[in-house]
mmCIF file of C-alpha atoms in Angstrom:
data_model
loop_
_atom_site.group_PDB
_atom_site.id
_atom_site.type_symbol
_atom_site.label_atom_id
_atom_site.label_comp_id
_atom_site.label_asym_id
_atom_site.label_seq_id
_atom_site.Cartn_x
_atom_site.Cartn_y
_atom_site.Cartn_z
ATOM 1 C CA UNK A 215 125.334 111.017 130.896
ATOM 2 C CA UNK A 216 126.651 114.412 132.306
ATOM 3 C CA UNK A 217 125.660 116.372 129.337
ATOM 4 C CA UNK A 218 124.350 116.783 125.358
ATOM 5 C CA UNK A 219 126.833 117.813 122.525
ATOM 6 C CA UNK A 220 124.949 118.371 119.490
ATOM 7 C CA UNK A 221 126.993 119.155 116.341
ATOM 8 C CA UNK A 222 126.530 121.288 113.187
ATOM 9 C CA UNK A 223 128.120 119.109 110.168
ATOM 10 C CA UNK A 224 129.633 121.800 107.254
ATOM 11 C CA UNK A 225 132.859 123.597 108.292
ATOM 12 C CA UNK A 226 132.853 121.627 112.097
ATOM 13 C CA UNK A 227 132.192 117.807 110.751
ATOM 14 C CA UNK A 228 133.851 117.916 107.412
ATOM 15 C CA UNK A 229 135.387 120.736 104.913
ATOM 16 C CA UNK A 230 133.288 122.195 102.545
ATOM 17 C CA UNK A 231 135.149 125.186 101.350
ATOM 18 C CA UNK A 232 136.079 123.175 97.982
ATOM 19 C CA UNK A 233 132.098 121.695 97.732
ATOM 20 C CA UNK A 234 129.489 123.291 99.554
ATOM 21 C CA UNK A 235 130.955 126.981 99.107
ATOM 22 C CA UNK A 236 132.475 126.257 96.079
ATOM 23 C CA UNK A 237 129.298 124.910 94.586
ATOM 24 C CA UNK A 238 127.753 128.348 95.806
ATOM 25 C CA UNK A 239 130.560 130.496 93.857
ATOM 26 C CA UNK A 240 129.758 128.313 90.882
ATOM 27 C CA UNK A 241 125.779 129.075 91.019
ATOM 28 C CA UNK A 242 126.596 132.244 91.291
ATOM 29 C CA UNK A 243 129.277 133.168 88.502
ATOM 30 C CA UNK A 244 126.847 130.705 85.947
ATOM 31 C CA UNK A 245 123.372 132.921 87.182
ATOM 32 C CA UNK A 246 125.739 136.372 86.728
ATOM 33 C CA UNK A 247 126.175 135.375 82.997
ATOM 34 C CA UNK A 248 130.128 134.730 84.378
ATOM 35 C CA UNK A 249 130.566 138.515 85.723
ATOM 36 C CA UNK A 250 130.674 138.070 89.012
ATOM 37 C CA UNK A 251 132.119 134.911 91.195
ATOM 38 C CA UNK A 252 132.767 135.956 95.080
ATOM 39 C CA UNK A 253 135.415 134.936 97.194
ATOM 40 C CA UNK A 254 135.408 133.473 100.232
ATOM 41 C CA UNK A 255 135.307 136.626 101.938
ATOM 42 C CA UNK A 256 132.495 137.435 100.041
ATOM 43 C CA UNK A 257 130.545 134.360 100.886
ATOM 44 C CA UNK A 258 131.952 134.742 104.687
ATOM 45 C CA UNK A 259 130.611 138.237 104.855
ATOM 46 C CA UNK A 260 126.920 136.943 103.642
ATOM 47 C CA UNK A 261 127.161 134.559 106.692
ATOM 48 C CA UNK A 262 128.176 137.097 108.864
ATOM 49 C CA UNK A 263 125.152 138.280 108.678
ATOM 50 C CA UNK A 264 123.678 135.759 110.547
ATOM 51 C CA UNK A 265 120.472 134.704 108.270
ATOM 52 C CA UNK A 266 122.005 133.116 105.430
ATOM 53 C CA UNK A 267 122.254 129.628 106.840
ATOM 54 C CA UNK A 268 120.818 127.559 103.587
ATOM 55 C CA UNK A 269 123.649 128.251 100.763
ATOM 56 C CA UNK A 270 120.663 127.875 97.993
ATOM 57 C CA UNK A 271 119.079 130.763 99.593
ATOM 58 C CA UNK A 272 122.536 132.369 100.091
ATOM 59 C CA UNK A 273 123.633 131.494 96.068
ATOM 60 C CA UNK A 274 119.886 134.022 95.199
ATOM 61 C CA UNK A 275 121.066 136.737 97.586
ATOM 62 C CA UNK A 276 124.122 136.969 96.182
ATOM 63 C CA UNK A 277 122.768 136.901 92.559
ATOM 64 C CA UNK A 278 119.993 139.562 93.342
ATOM 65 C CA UNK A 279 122.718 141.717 94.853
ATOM 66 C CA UNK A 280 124.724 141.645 91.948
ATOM 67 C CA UNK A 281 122.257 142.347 89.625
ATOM 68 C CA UNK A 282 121.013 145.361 92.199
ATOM 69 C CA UNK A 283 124.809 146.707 91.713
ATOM 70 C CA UNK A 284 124.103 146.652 87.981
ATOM 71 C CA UNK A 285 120.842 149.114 88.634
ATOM 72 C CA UNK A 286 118.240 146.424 88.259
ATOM 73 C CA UNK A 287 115.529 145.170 90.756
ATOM 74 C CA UNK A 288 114.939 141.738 91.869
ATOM 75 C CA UNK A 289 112.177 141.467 89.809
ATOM 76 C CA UNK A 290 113.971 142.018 87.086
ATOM 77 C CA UNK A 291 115.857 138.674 87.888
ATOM 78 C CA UNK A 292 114.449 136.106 85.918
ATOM 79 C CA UNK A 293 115.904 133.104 87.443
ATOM 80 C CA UNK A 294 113.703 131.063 89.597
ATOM 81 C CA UNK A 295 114.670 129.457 93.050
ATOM 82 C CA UNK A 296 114.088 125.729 91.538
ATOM 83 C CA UNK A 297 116.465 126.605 88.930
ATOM 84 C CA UNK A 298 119.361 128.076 91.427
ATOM 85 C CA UNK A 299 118.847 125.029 93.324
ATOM 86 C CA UNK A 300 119.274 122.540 90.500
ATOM 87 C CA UNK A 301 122.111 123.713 89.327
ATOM 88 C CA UNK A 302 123.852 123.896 92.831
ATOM 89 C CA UNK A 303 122.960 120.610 93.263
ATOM 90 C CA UNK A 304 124.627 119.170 90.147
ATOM 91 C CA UNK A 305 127.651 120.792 90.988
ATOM 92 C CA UNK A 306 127.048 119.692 94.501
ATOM 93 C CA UNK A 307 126.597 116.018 94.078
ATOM 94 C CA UNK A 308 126.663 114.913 90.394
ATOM 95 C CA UNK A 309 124.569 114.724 87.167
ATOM 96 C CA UNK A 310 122.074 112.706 89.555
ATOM 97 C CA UNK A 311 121.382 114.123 93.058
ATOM 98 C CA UNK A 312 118.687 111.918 93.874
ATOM 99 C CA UNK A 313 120.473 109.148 93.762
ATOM 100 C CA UNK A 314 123.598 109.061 96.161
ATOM 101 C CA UNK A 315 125.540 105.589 95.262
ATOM 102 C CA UNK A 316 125.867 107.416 91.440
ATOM 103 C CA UNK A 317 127.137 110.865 93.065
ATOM 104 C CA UNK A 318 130.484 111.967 91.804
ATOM 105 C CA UNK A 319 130.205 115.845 92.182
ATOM 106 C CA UNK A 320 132.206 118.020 94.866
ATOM 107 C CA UNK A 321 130.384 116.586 98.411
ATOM 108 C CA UNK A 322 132.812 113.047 97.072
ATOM 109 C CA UNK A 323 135.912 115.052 97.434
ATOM 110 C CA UNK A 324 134.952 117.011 101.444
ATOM 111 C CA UNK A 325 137.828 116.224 103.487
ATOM 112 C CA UNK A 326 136.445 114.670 107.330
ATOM 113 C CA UNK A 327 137.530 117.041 110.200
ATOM 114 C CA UNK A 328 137.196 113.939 112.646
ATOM 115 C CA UNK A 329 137.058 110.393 112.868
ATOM 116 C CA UNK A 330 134.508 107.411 114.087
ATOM 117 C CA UNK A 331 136.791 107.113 117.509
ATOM 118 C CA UNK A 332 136.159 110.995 118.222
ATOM 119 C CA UNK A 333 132.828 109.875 118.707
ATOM 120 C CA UNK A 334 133.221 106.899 120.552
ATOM 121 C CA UNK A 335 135.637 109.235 122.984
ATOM 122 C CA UNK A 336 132.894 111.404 123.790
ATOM 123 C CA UNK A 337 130.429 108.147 124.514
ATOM 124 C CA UNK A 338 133.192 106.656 126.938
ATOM 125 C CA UNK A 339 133.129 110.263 129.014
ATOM 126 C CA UNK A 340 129.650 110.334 129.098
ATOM 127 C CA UNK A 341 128.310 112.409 126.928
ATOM 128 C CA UNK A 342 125.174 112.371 124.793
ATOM 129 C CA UNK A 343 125.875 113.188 121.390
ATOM 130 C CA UNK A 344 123.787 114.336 117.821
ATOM 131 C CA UNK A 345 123.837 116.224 114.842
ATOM 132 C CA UNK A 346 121.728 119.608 113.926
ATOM 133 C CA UNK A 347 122.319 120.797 110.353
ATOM 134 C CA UNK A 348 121.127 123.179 107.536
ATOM 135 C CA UNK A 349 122.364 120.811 104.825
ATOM 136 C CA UNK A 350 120.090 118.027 103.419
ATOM 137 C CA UNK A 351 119.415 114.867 105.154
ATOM 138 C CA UNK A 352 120.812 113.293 102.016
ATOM 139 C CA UNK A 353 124.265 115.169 101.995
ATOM 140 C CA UNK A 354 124.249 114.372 105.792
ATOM 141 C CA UNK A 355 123.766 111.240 105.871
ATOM 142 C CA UNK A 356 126.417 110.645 103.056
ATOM 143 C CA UNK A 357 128.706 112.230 105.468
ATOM 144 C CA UNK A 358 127.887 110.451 108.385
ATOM 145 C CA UNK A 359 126.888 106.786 107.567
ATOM 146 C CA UNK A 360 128.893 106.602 104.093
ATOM 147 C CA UNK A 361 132.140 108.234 105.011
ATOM 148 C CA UNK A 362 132.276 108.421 108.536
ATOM 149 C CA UNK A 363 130.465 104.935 109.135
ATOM 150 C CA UNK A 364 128.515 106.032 112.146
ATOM 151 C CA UNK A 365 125.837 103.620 113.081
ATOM 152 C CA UNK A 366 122.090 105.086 112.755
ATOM 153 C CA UNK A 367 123.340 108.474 114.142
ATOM 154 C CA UNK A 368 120.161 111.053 115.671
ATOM 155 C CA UNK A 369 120.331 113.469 112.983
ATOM 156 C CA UNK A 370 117.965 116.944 112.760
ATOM 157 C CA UNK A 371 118.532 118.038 109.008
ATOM 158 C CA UNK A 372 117.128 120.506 106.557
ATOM 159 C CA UNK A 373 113.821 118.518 105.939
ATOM 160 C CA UNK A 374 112.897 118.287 109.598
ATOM 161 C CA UNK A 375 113.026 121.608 111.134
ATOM 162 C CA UNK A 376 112.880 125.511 109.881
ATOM 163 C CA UNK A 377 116.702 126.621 109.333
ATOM 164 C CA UNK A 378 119.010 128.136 111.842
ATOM 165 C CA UNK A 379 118.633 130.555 113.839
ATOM 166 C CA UNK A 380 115.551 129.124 114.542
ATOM 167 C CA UNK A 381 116.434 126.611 117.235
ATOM 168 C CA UNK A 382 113.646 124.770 116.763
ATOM 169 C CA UNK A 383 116.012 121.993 115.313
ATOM 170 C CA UNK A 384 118.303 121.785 117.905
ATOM 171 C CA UNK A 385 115.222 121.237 120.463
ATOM 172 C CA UNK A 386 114.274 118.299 118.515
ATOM 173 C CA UNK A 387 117.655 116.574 118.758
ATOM 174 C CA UNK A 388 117.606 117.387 122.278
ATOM 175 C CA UNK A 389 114.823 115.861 122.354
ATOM 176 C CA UNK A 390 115.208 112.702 120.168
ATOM 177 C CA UNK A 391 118.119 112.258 122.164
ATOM 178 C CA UNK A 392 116.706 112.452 125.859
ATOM 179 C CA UNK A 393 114.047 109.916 124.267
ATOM 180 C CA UNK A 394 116.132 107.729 122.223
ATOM 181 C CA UNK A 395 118.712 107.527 125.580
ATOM 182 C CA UNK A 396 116.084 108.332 128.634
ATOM 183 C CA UNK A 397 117.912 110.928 130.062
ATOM 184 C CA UNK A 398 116.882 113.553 132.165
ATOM 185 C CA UNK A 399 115.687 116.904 130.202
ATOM 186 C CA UNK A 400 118.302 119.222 132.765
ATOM 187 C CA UNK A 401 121.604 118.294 130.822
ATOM 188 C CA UNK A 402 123.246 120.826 129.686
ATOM 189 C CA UNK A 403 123.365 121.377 126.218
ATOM 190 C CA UNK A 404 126.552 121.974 124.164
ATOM 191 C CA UNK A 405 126.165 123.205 120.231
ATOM 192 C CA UNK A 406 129.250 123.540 118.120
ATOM 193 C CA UNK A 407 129.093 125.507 114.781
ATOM 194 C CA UNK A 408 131.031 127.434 112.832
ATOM 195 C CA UNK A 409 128.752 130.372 112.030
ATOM 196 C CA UNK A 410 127.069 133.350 113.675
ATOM 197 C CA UNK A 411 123.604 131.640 112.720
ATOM 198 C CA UNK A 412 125.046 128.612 114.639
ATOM 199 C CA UNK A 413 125.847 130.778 117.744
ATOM 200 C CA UNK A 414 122.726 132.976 117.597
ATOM 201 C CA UNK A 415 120.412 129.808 117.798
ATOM 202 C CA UNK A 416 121.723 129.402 121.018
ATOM 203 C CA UNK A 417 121.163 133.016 122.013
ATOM 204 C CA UNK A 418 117.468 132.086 120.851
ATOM 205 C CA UNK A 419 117.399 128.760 122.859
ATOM 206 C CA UNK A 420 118.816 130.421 126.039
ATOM 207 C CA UNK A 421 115.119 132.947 125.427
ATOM 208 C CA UNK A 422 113.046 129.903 125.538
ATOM 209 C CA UNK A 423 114.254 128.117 127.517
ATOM 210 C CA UNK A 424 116.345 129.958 129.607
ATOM 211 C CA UNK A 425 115.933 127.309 132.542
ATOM 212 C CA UNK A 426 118.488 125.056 130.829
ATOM 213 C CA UNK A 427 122.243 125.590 130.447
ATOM 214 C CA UNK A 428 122.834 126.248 127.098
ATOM 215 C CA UNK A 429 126.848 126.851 126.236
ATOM 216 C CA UNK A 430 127.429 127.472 122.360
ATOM 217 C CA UNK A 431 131.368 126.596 121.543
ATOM 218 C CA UNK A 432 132.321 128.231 117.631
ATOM 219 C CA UNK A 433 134.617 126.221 116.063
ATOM 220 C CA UNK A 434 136.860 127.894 113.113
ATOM 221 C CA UNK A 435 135.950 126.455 109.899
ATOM 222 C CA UNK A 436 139.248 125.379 107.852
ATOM 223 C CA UNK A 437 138.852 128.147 105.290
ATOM 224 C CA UNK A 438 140.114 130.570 108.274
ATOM 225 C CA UNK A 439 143.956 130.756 107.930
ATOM 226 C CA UNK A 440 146.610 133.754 109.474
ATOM 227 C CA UNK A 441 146.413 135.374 112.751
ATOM 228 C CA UNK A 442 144.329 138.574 111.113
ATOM 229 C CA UNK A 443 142.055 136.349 110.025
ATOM 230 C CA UNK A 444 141.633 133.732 112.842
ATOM 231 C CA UNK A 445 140.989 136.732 114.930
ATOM 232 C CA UNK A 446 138.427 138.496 113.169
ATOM 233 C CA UNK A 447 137.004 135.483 112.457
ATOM 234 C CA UNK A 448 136.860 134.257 116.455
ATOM 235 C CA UNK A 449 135.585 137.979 117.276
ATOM 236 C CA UNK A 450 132.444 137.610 115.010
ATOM 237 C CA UNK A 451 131.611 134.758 116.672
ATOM 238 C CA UNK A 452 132.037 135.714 119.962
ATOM 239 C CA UNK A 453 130.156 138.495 119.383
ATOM 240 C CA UNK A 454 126.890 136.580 118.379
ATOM 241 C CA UNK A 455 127.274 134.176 121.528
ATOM 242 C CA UNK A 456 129.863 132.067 121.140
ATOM 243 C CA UNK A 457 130.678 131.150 125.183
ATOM 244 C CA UNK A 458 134.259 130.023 123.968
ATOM 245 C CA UNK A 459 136.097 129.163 120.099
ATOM 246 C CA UNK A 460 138.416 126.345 119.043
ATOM 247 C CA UNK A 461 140.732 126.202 116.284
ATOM 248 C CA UNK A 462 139.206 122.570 115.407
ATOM 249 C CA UNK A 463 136.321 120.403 116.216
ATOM 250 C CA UNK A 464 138.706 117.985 117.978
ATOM 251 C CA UNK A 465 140.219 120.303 120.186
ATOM 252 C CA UNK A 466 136.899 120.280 122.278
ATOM 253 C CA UNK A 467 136.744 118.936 124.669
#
């Protein structure tokens, strides 16, 4: 193997601007008593902030903020986390979330950026491949083994490791995948995600372990239409680390 690809899954895998994000506006607008749903640009600006990497954490920020417009604390918010975090996920996946083969809620519905063969392209040119993700091992796994049929695929999800930027996850499925393969631990390492968390965990990674070559490729999640956008879109990411941007996953290599 000549080198380690390890992939984020929302916005670079599959298309979760009508699930993920809009599960997020949902939570939102219902925990606002319906005043206040935010856009896309809204939710991209939250992200651009580079700590909001968990969208149940990012669904409370945004409903504390609102309420803070409206003169009122965050204590004054009576809501609890576990409540936020039902609710998303009953939007998210269905009336059960625990139990995937009944799920019928928006993650049924995500559009696949990529196919099985992608995968089996990057095998065939020798490269080592895994996934590193903020979302749930459920909802990745869904993804993955359900839609994308990959077979027993090294996956590092929310459960396993604190969230991003912390790159504590993407050692592990470095790691996992030096072990699982027996590959030399001086491969470079290639991350692909479409946030600035994404990119600054490989800013963080390069800090640790700086003896490693670390390359962090953004890719432009599908939300991201026109050239203004595109562009200030590429920028942000650049600016947080991003060594080079692609329109789509599958235009990297």
């Amino acid at each position: 193997m000549k080198n380690i690809i390890i992939f984020d899954i929302d916005g670079v895998i599959r298309d979760v601007t009508g699930s993920y994000r809009r599960a997020l506006a949902d939570t939102v607008e219902h925990f606002t008593n319906n005043n206040y749903r935010p856009s896309m640009d809204d939710i991209d600006n939250l992200k651009g902030e580079g700590i909001w990497n968990n969208d149940w954490e990012g669904s409370q920020e945004l409903i504390y903020r609102y309420f803070e417009s409206m003169g009122k604390s965050r204590g004054d918010v009576t809501y609890t986390y576990e409540e936020i975090v039902n609710f998303f996920q009953r939007r998210y996946r269905g009336s059960q979330p625990d139990k995937p083969e009944t799920w019928e809620g928006y993650i049924t519905t995500e559009p696949l950026l990529l196919t099985q063969e992608y995968f089996t392209t990057l095998t065939t040119k020798n490269s080592a491949w895994g996934f590193f993700s903020g979302a749930t091992r459920g909802s990745a796994e869904y993804i993955l083994k359900h839609r994308l049929a990959l077979e027993n695929p090294l996956l590092v999800a929310m459960e396993d490791a604190p969230g991003k930027p912390d790159p504590t996850g993407l050692f592990l499925a470095v790691k996992l995948i030096e072990e699982k393969l027996s590959l030399l631990s001086s491969l470079p390492v290639v991350y692909l995600g479409d946030t600035v968390a994404d990119m600054t965990t490989i800013i963080k990674a390069r800090e640790i372990q700086p003896e490693r070559e670390w390359v962090a490729v953004g890719v432009l999640p599908p939300h991201i239409q026109g050239d203004v956008n595109i562009s200030t879109y590429s920028q942000q990411l650049f600016k947080a680390g991003a060594n080079q941007v692609v329109s789509k996953v599958t235009d990297f290599p």
